[in-house]
Coordinates of C-alpha atoms in Angstrom, one line a residue:
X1 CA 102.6 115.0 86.1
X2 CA 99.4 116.4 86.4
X3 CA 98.2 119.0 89.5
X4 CA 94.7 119.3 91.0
X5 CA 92.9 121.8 92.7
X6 CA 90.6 121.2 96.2
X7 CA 88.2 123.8 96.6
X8 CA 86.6 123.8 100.2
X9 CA 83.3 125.4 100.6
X10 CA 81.1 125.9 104.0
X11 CA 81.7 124.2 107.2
X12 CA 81.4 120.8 106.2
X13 CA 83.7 121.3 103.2
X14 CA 86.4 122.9 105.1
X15 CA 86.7 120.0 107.7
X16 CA 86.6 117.5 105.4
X17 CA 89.7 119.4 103.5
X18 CA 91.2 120.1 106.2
X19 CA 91.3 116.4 107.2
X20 CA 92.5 115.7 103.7
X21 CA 95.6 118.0 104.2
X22 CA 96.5 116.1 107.0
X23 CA 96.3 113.1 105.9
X24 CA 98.2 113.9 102.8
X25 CA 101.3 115.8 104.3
X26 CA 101.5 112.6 106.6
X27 CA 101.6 109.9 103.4
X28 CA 104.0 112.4 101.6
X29 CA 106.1 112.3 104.8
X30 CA 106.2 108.1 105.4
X31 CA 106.9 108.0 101.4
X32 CA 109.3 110.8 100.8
X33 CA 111.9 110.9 103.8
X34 CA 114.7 112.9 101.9
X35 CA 112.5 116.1 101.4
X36 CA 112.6 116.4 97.8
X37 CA 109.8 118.7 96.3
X38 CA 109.3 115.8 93.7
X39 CA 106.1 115.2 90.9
X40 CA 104.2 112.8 93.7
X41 CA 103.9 115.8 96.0
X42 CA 103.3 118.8 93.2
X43 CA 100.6 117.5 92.1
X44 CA 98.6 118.9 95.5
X45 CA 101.0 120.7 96.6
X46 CA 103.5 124.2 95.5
X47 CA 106.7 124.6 96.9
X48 CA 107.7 128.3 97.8
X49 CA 110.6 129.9 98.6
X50 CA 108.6 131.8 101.7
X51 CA 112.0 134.6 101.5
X52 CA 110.6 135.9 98.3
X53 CA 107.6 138.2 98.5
X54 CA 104.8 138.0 96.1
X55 CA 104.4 134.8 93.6
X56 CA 108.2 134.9 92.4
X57 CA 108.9 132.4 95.3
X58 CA 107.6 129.1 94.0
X59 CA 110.4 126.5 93.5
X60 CA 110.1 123.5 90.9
X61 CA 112.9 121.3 92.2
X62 CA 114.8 120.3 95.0
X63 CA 114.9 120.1 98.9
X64 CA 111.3 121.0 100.2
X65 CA 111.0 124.5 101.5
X66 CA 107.5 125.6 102.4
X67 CA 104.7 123.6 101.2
X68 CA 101.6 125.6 100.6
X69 CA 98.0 123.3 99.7
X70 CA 96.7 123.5 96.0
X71 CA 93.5 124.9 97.5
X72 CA 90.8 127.5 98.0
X73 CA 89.3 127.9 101.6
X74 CA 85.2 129.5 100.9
X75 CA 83.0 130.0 103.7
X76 CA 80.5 132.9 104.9
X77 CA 80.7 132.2 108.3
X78 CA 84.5 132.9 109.6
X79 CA 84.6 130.3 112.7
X80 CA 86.0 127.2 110.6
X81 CA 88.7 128.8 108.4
X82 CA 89.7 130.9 111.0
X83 CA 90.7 127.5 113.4
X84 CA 92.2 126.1 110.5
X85 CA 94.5 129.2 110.6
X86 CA 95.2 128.8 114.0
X87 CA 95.5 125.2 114.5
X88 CA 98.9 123.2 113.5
X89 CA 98.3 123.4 109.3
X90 CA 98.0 127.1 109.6
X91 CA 101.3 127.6 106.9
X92 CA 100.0 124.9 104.5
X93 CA 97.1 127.3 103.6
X94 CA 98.0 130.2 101.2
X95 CA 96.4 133.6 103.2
X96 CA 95.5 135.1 99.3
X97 CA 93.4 131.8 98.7
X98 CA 91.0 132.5 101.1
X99 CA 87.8 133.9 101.2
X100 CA 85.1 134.5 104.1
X101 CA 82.3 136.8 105.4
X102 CA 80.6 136.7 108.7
X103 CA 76.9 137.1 108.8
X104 CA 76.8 133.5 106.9
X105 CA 73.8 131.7 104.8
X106 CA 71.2 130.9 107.5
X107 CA 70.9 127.1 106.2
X108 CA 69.5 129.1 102.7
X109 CA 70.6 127.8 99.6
X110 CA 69.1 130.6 97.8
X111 CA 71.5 133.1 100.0
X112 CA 74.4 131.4 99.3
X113 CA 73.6 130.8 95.1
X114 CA 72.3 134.0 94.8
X115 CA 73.5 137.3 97.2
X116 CA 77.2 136.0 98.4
X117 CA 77.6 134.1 94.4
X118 CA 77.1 137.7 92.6
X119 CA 78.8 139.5 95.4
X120 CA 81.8 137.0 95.4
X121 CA 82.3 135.8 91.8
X122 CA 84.9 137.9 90.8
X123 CA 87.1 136.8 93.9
X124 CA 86.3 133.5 93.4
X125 CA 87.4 133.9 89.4
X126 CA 90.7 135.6 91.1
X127 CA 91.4 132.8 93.6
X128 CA 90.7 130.1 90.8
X129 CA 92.5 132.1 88.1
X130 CA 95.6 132.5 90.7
X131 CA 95.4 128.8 91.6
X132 CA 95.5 127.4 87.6
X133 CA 98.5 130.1 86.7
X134 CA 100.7 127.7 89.4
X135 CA 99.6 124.7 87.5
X136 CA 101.5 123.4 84.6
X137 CA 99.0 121.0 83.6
X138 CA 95.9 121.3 85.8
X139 CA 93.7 118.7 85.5
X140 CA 90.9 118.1 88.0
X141 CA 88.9 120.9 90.6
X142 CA 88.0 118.6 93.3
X143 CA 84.9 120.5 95.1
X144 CA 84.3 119.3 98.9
X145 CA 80.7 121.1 100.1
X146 CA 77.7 119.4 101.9
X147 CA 73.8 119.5 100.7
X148 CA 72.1 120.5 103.7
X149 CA 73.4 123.9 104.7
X150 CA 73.5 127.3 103.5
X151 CA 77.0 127.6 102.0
X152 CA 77.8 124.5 101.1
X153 CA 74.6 124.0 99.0
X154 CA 74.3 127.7 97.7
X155 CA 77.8 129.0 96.8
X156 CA 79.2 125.3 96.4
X157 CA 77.2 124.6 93.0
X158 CA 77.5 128.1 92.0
X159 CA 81.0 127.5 92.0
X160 CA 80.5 125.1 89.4
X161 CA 79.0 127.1 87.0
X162 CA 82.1 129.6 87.5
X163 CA 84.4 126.7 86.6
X164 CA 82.4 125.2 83.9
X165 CA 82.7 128.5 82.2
X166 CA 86.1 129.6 82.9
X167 CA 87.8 126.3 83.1
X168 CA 85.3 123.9 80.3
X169 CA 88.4 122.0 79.7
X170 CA 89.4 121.1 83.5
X171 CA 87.4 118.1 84.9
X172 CA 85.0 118.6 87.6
X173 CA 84.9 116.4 90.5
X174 CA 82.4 117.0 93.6
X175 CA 82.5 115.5 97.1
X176 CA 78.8 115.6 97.9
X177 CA 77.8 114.8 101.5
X178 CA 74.0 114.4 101.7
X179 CA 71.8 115.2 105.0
X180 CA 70.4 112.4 107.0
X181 CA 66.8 112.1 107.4
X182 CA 67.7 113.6 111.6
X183 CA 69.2 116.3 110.1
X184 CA 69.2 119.4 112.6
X185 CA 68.7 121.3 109.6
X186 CA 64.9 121.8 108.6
X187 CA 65.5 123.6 105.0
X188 CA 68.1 120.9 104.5
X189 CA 65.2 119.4 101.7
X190 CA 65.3 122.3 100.0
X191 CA 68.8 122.9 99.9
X192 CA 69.7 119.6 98.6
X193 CA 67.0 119.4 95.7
X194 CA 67.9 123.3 94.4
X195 CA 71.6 121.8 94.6
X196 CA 70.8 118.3 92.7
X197 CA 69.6 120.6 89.9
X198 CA 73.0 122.7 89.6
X199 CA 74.8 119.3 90.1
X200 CA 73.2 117.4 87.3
X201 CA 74.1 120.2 85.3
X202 CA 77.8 121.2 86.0
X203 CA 79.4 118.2 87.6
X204 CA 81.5 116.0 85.8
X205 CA 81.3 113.5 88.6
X206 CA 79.4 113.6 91.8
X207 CA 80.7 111.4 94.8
X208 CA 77.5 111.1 97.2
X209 CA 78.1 110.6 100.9
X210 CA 75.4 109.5 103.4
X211 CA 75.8 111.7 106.9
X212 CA 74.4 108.2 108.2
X213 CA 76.5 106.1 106.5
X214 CA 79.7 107.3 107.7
X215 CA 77.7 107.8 111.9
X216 CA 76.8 103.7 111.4
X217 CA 80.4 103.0 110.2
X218 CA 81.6 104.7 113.4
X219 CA 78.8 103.2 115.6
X220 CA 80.5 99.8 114.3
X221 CA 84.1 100.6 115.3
X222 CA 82.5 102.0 118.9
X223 CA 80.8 98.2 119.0
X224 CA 84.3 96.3 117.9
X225 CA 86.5 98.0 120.4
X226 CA 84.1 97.6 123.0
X227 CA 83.2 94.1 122.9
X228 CA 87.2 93.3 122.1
X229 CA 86.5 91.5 118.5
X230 CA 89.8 90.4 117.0
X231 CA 92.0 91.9 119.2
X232 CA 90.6 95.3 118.2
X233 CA 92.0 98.5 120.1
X234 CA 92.3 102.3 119.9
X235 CA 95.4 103.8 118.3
X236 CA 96.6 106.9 120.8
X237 CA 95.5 110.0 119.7
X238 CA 93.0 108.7 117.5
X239 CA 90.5 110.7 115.5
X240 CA 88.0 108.5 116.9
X241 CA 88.6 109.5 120.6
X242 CA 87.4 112.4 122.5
X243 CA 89.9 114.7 124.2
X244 CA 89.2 112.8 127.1
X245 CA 91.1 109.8 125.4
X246 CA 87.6 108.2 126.0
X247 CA 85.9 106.6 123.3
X248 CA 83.3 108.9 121.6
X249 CA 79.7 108.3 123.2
X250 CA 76.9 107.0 120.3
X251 CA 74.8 109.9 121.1
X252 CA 77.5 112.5 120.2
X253 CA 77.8 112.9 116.2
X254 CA 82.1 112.1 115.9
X255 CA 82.3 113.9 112.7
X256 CA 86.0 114.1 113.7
X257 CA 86.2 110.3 112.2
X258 CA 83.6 110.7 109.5
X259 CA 85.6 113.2 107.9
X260 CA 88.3 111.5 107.8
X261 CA 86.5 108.6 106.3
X262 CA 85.4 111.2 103.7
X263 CA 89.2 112.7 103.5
X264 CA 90.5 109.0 103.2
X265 CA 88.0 108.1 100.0
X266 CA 89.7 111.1 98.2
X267 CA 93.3 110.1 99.4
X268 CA 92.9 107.0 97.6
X269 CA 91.1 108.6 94.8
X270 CA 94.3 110.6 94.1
X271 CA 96.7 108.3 94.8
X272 CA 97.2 107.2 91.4
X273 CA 97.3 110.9 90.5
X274 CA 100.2 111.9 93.1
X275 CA 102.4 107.7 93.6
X276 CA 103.6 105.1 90.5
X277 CA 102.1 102.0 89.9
X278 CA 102.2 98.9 87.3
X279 CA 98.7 100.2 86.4
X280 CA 97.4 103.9 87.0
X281 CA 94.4 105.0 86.5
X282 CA 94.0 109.0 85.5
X283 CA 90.9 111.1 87.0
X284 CA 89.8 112.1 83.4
X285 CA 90.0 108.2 82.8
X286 CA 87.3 107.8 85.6
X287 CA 84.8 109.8 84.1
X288 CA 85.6 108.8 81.1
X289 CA 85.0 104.6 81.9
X290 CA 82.2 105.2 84.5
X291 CA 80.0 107.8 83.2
X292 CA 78.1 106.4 80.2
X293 CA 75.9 109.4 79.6
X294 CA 76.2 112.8 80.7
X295 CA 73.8 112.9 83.3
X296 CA 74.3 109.1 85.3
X297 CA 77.5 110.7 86.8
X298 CA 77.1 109.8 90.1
X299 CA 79.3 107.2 91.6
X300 CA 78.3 105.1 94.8
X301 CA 82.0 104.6 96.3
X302 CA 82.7 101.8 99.0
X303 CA 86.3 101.8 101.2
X304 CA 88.3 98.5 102.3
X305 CA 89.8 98.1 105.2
X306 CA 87.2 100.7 107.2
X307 CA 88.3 100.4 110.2
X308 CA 91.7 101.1 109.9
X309 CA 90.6 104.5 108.6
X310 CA 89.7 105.5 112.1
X311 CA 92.9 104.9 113.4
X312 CA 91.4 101.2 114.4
X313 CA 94.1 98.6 115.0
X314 CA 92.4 95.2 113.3
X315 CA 93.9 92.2 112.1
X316 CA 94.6 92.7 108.1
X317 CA 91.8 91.8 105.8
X318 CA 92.9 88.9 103.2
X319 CA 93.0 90.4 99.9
X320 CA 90.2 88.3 98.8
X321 CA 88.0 89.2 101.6
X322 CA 88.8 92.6 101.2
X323 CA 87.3 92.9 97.4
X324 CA 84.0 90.8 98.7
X325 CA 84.3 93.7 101.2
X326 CA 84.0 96.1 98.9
X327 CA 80.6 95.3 97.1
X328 CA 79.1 94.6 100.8
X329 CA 76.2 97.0 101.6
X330 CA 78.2 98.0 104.7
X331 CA 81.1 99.1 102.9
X332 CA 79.3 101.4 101.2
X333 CA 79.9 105.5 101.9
X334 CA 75.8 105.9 101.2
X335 CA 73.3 103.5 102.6
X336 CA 72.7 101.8 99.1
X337 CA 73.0 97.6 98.2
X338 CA 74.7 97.5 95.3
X339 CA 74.6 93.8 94.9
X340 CA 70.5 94.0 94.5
X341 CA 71.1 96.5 91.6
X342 CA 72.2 97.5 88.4
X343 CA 76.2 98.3 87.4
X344 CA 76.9 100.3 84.4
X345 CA 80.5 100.2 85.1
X346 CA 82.4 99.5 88.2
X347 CA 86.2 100.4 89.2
X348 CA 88.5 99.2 91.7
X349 CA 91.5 101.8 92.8
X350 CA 93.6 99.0 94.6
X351 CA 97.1 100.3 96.7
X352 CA 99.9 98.1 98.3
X353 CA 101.5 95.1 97.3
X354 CA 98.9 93.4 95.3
X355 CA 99.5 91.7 91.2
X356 CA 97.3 92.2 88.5
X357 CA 96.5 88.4 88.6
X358 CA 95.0 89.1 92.0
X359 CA 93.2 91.9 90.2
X360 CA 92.0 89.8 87.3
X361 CA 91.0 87.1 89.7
X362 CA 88.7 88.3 92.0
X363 CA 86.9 90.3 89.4
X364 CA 85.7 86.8 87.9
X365 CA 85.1 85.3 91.0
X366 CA 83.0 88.5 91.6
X367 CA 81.2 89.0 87.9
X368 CA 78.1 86.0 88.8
X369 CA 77.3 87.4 91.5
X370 CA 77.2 91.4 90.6
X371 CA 74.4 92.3 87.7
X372 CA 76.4 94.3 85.1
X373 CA 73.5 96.2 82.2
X374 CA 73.2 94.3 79.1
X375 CA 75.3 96.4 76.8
X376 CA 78.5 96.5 79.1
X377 CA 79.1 93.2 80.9
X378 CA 82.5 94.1 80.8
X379 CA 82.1 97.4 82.6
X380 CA 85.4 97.2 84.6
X381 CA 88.1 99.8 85.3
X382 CA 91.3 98.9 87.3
X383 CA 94.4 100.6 89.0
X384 CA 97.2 99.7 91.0
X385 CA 99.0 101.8 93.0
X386 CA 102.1 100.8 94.4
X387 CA 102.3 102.9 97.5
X388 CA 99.8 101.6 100.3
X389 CA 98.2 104.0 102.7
X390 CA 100.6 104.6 105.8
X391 CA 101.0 101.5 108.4
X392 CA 98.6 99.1 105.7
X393 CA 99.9 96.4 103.3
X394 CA 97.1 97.0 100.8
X395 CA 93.6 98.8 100.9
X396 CA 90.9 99.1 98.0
X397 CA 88.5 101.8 96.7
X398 CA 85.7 101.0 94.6
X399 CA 83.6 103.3 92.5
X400 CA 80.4 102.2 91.1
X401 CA 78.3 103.7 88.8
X402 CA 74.8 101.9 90.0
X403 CA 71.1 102.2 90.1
X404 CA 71.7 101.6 93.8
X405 CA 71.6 105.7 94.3
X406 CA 68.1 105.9 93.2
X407 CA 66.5 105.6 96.6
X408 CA 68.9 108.6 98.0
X409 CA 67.2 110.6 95.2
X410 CA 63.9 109.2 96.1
X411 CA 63.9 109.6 99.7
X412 CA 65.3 113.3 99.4
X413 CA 62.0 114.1 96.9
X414 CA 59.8 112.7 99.5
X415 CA 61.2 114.5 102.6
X416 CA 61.1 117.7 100.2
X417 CA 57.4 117.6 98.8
X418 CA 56.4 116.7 102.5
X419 CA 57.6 120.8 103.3
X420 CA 57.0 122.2 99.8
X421 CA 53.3 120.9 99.6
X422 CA 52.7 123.0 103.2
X423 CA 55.0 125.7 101.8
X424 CA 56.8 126.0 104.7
X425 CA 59.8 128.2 105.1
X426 CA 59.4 128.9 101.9
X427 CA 59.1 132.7 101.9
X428 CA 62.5 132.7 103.3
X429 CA 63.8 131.9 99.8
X430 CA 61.2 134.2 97.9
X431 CA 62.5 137.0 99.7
X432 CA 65.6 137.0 98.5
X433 CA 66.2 138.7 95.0
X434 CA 66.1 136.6 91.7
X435 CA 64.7 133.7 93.6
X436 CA 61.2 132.4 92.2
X437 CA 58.8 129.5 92.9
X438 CA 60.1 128.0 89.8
X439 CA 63.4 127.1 90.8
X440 CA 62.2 124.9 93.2
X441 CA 59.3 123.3 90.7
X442 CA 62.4 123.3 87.9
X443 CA 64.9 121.7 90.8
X444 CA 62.0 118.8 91.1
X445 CA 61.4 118.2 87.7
X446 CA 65.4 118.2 87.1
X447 CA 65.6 115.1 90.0
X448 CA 62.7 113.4 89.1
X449 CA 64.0 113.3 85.4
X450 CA 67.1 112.1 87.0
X451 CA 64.6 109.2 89.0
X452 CA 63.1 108.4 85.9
X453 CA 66.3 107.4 84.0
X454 CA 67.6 104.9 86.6
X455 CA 63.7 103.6 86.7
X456 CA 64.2 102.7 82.8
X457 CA 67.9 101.1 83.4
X458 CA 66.2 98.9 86.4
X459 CA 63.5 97.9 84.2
X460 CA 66.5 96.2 81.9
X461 CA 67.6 94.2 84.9
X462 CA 65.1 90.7 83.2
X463 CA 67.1 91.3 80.1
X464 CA 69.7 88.8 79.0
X465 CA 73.5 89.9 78.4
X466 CA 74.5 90.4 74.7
X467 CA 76.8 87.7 73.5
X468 CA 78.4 90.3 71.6
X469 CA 80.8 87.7 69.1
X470 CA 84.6 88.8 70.0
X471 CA 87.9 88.9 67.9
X472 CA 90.1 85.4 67.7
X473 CA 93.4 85.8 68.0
X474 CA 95.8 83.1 66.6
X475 CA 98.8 82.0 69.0

């Protein structure tokens, strides 16, 4: 069995991890009853003999002693990491794999890339270095950050470059959650275009999330459980309910339950990686089937049920309803219509109780109606995972690799040239040292390069499928 690695960076990253955690211990929990430190839970997880002082206590086999995350906690601002330490998953963190400051990156990339990457590398290398030698076969760094902030943006892509060098081998998946266009952030353009750059460059794979995507999901469960669809109620102690055990008002930003829509996507992402199934699907085998040239890496993903994610209670979806579901414009973790656009591969991470027939036969009832590129018409990727998240028969995850991200890349080029053209703010990144005017010229020409190639695949779109002639084989 393979093990993986979550790196949290900034704010945003280290709720969204810290969600995941949660939400892993408690499928590990409803799964494995007896305790047993077994392959499904070391693949996230060390188990450590907490008697022992130093790194002579981790424990291979047997009952579960003290489980300690597969992860590194960054940020330069102390308040998040520190009520992670203090809140109830305080002993899943290892205190060595931390790192913080406390002045922070002012919402500037160029702070966060720049000063804290030089003055933290070697750390970082440490913390990376420490969390591979606990590996037996380490796979995958999953990188959770945001665009729009300082931190996140900054030290989250220079993290990449540390990887790529010291770890070229080890697969690089980023969790990418993009500002809205009401972000509170005004240097949020900036941030995200000098991060697209570093991401197009040292990113395996880059899952985009929409800020808005995941608010209008939410705004959807607050209009089910009020109008009583379905039979559609509040769990207890939901994440989608305010301490008050009130529903969350509209006007208030619940990222509470869009982080764990976020956490969830990357629960079922792994859960090939960490459960057995009649037909896995290994991370390097993502990149591998969905990314057909080095820069396209960016796959628009889309979860089924939602609204059981928010700790919703809903009437099952029918399995077929729930793969139409999944190529639905509102299923989708970005605002993006995938239907209207181009696939250059698709695949479906399916969980539960569910048969490769079904598999097999809502893909062709699916393929007329889903525009695949010319050269790949048979651009599909399928796992099944035979463990279902906890309290659902089944649940699906799909990954495209679609032209339907373009206008996220568009719209975050026009919001940036409408501050760059006034130069505003901008001497608030000149200022600090090794920072020129031409990374931000070089970080536009990098996404509209990026632009440019999804403009050429759309342009294909007319083109008729290649009857490609296929092997017979005699029965």
């Amino acid at each position: 069995m393979t093990q993986s690695v979550v790196i949290q960076v900034g704010q945003c990253g280290n709720q969204i991890g810290c969600c995941f955690w949660d939400l892993a211990l408690r499928e590990h929990a409803a799964v494995n009853q007896k305790a047993i430190y077994d392959e499904a839970i070391s693949s996230f997880f060390r188990n450590v003999d907490t008697r022992v002082v130093g790194d002579g206590g981790s424990i291979s086999k047997g009952k579960i002693c003290s489980l300690k995350a597969r992860a590194v906690l960054i940020d330069m601002e102390e308040g998040v990491v520190n009520e992670i330490l203090q809140g109830p998953l305080r002993d899943v963190f290892d205190s060595k794999q931390l790192i913080t400051d406390i002045s922070g990156s002012g919402n500037n990339w160029a702070v966060g890339h720049k000063v804290f990457g030089s003055l933290y590398q070697e750390q970082i290398l440490e913390k990376l270095r420490k969390s591979a030698e606990h590996c037996d076969c380490l796979q995958c760094f999953f990188v959770i950050h945001s665009m729009g902030g300082g931190t996140g943006s900054g030290l989250g892509t220079f993290l990449l470059k540390v990887l790529e060098d010291e770890f070229p081998e080890v697969y690089r998946f980023v969790t990418s959650v993009y500002p809205s266009g009401e972000d509170d952030v005004i240097t949020s353009p900036y941030n995200s275009m000098l991060a697209m750059k570093e991401l197009n460059e040292h990113a395996d794979c880059v899952l985009p999330i929409d800020n808005q995507s995941l608010f209008d999901i939410i705004s959807k469960i607050d209009l089910m459980v009020n109008s009583g669809k379905l039979g559609t109620a509040i769990k207890p102690k939901s994440l989608v309910t305010s301490s008050a055990g009130a529903f969350k008002k509209r006007q208030e930003k619940p990222f509470d339950a869009m982080n764990n829509i976020v956490a969830n996507l990357l629960l079922n992402l792994t859960s090939s990686a960490r459960f057995e199934g009649s037909l896995n699907m290994d991370l390097n085998e993502i990149s591998m089937n969905l990314v057909p040239f080095p820069q396209l890496h960016y796959l628009v993903s889309s979860l089924t049920p939602l609204y059981t994610l928010a700790d919703v209670n809903v009437p099952s979806r029918r399995l077929d309803q729930m793969f139409s579901d999944a190529f639905s414009k509102d299923h989708q973790l970005i605002q993006a219509d995938p239907k209207h656009s181009l696939y250059l591969a698709c695949a479906l991470m399916v969980r539960g109780n569910v048969q490769i027939s079904d598999l097999r036969r809502n893909i062709e009832r699916l393929k007329p109606s889903l525009r695949f590129v010319s050269w790949n018409q048979e651009g599909w990727k399928t796992s099944l995972c035979s463990v279902p998240p906890v309290g659902h028969s089944h649940s699906l995850l799909a990954l495209a690799n679609n032209t339907c991200v373009k206008p996220t890349f568009i719209e975050l080029r026009e919001r940036f040239t409408r501050l760059y053209k006034k130069r505003a703010h901008l001497h608030h990144y000149l200022q600090v040292e090794g920072m020129e005017e031409s990374c931000f010229t070089e970080a536009m020409s990098s996404l509209s390069a990026l632009i440019q190639e999804y403009d050429q695949l759309d342009a294909t779109k007319s083109m008729p499928a290649e009857d490609l002639p296929r092997l017979r084989v005699a029965v």
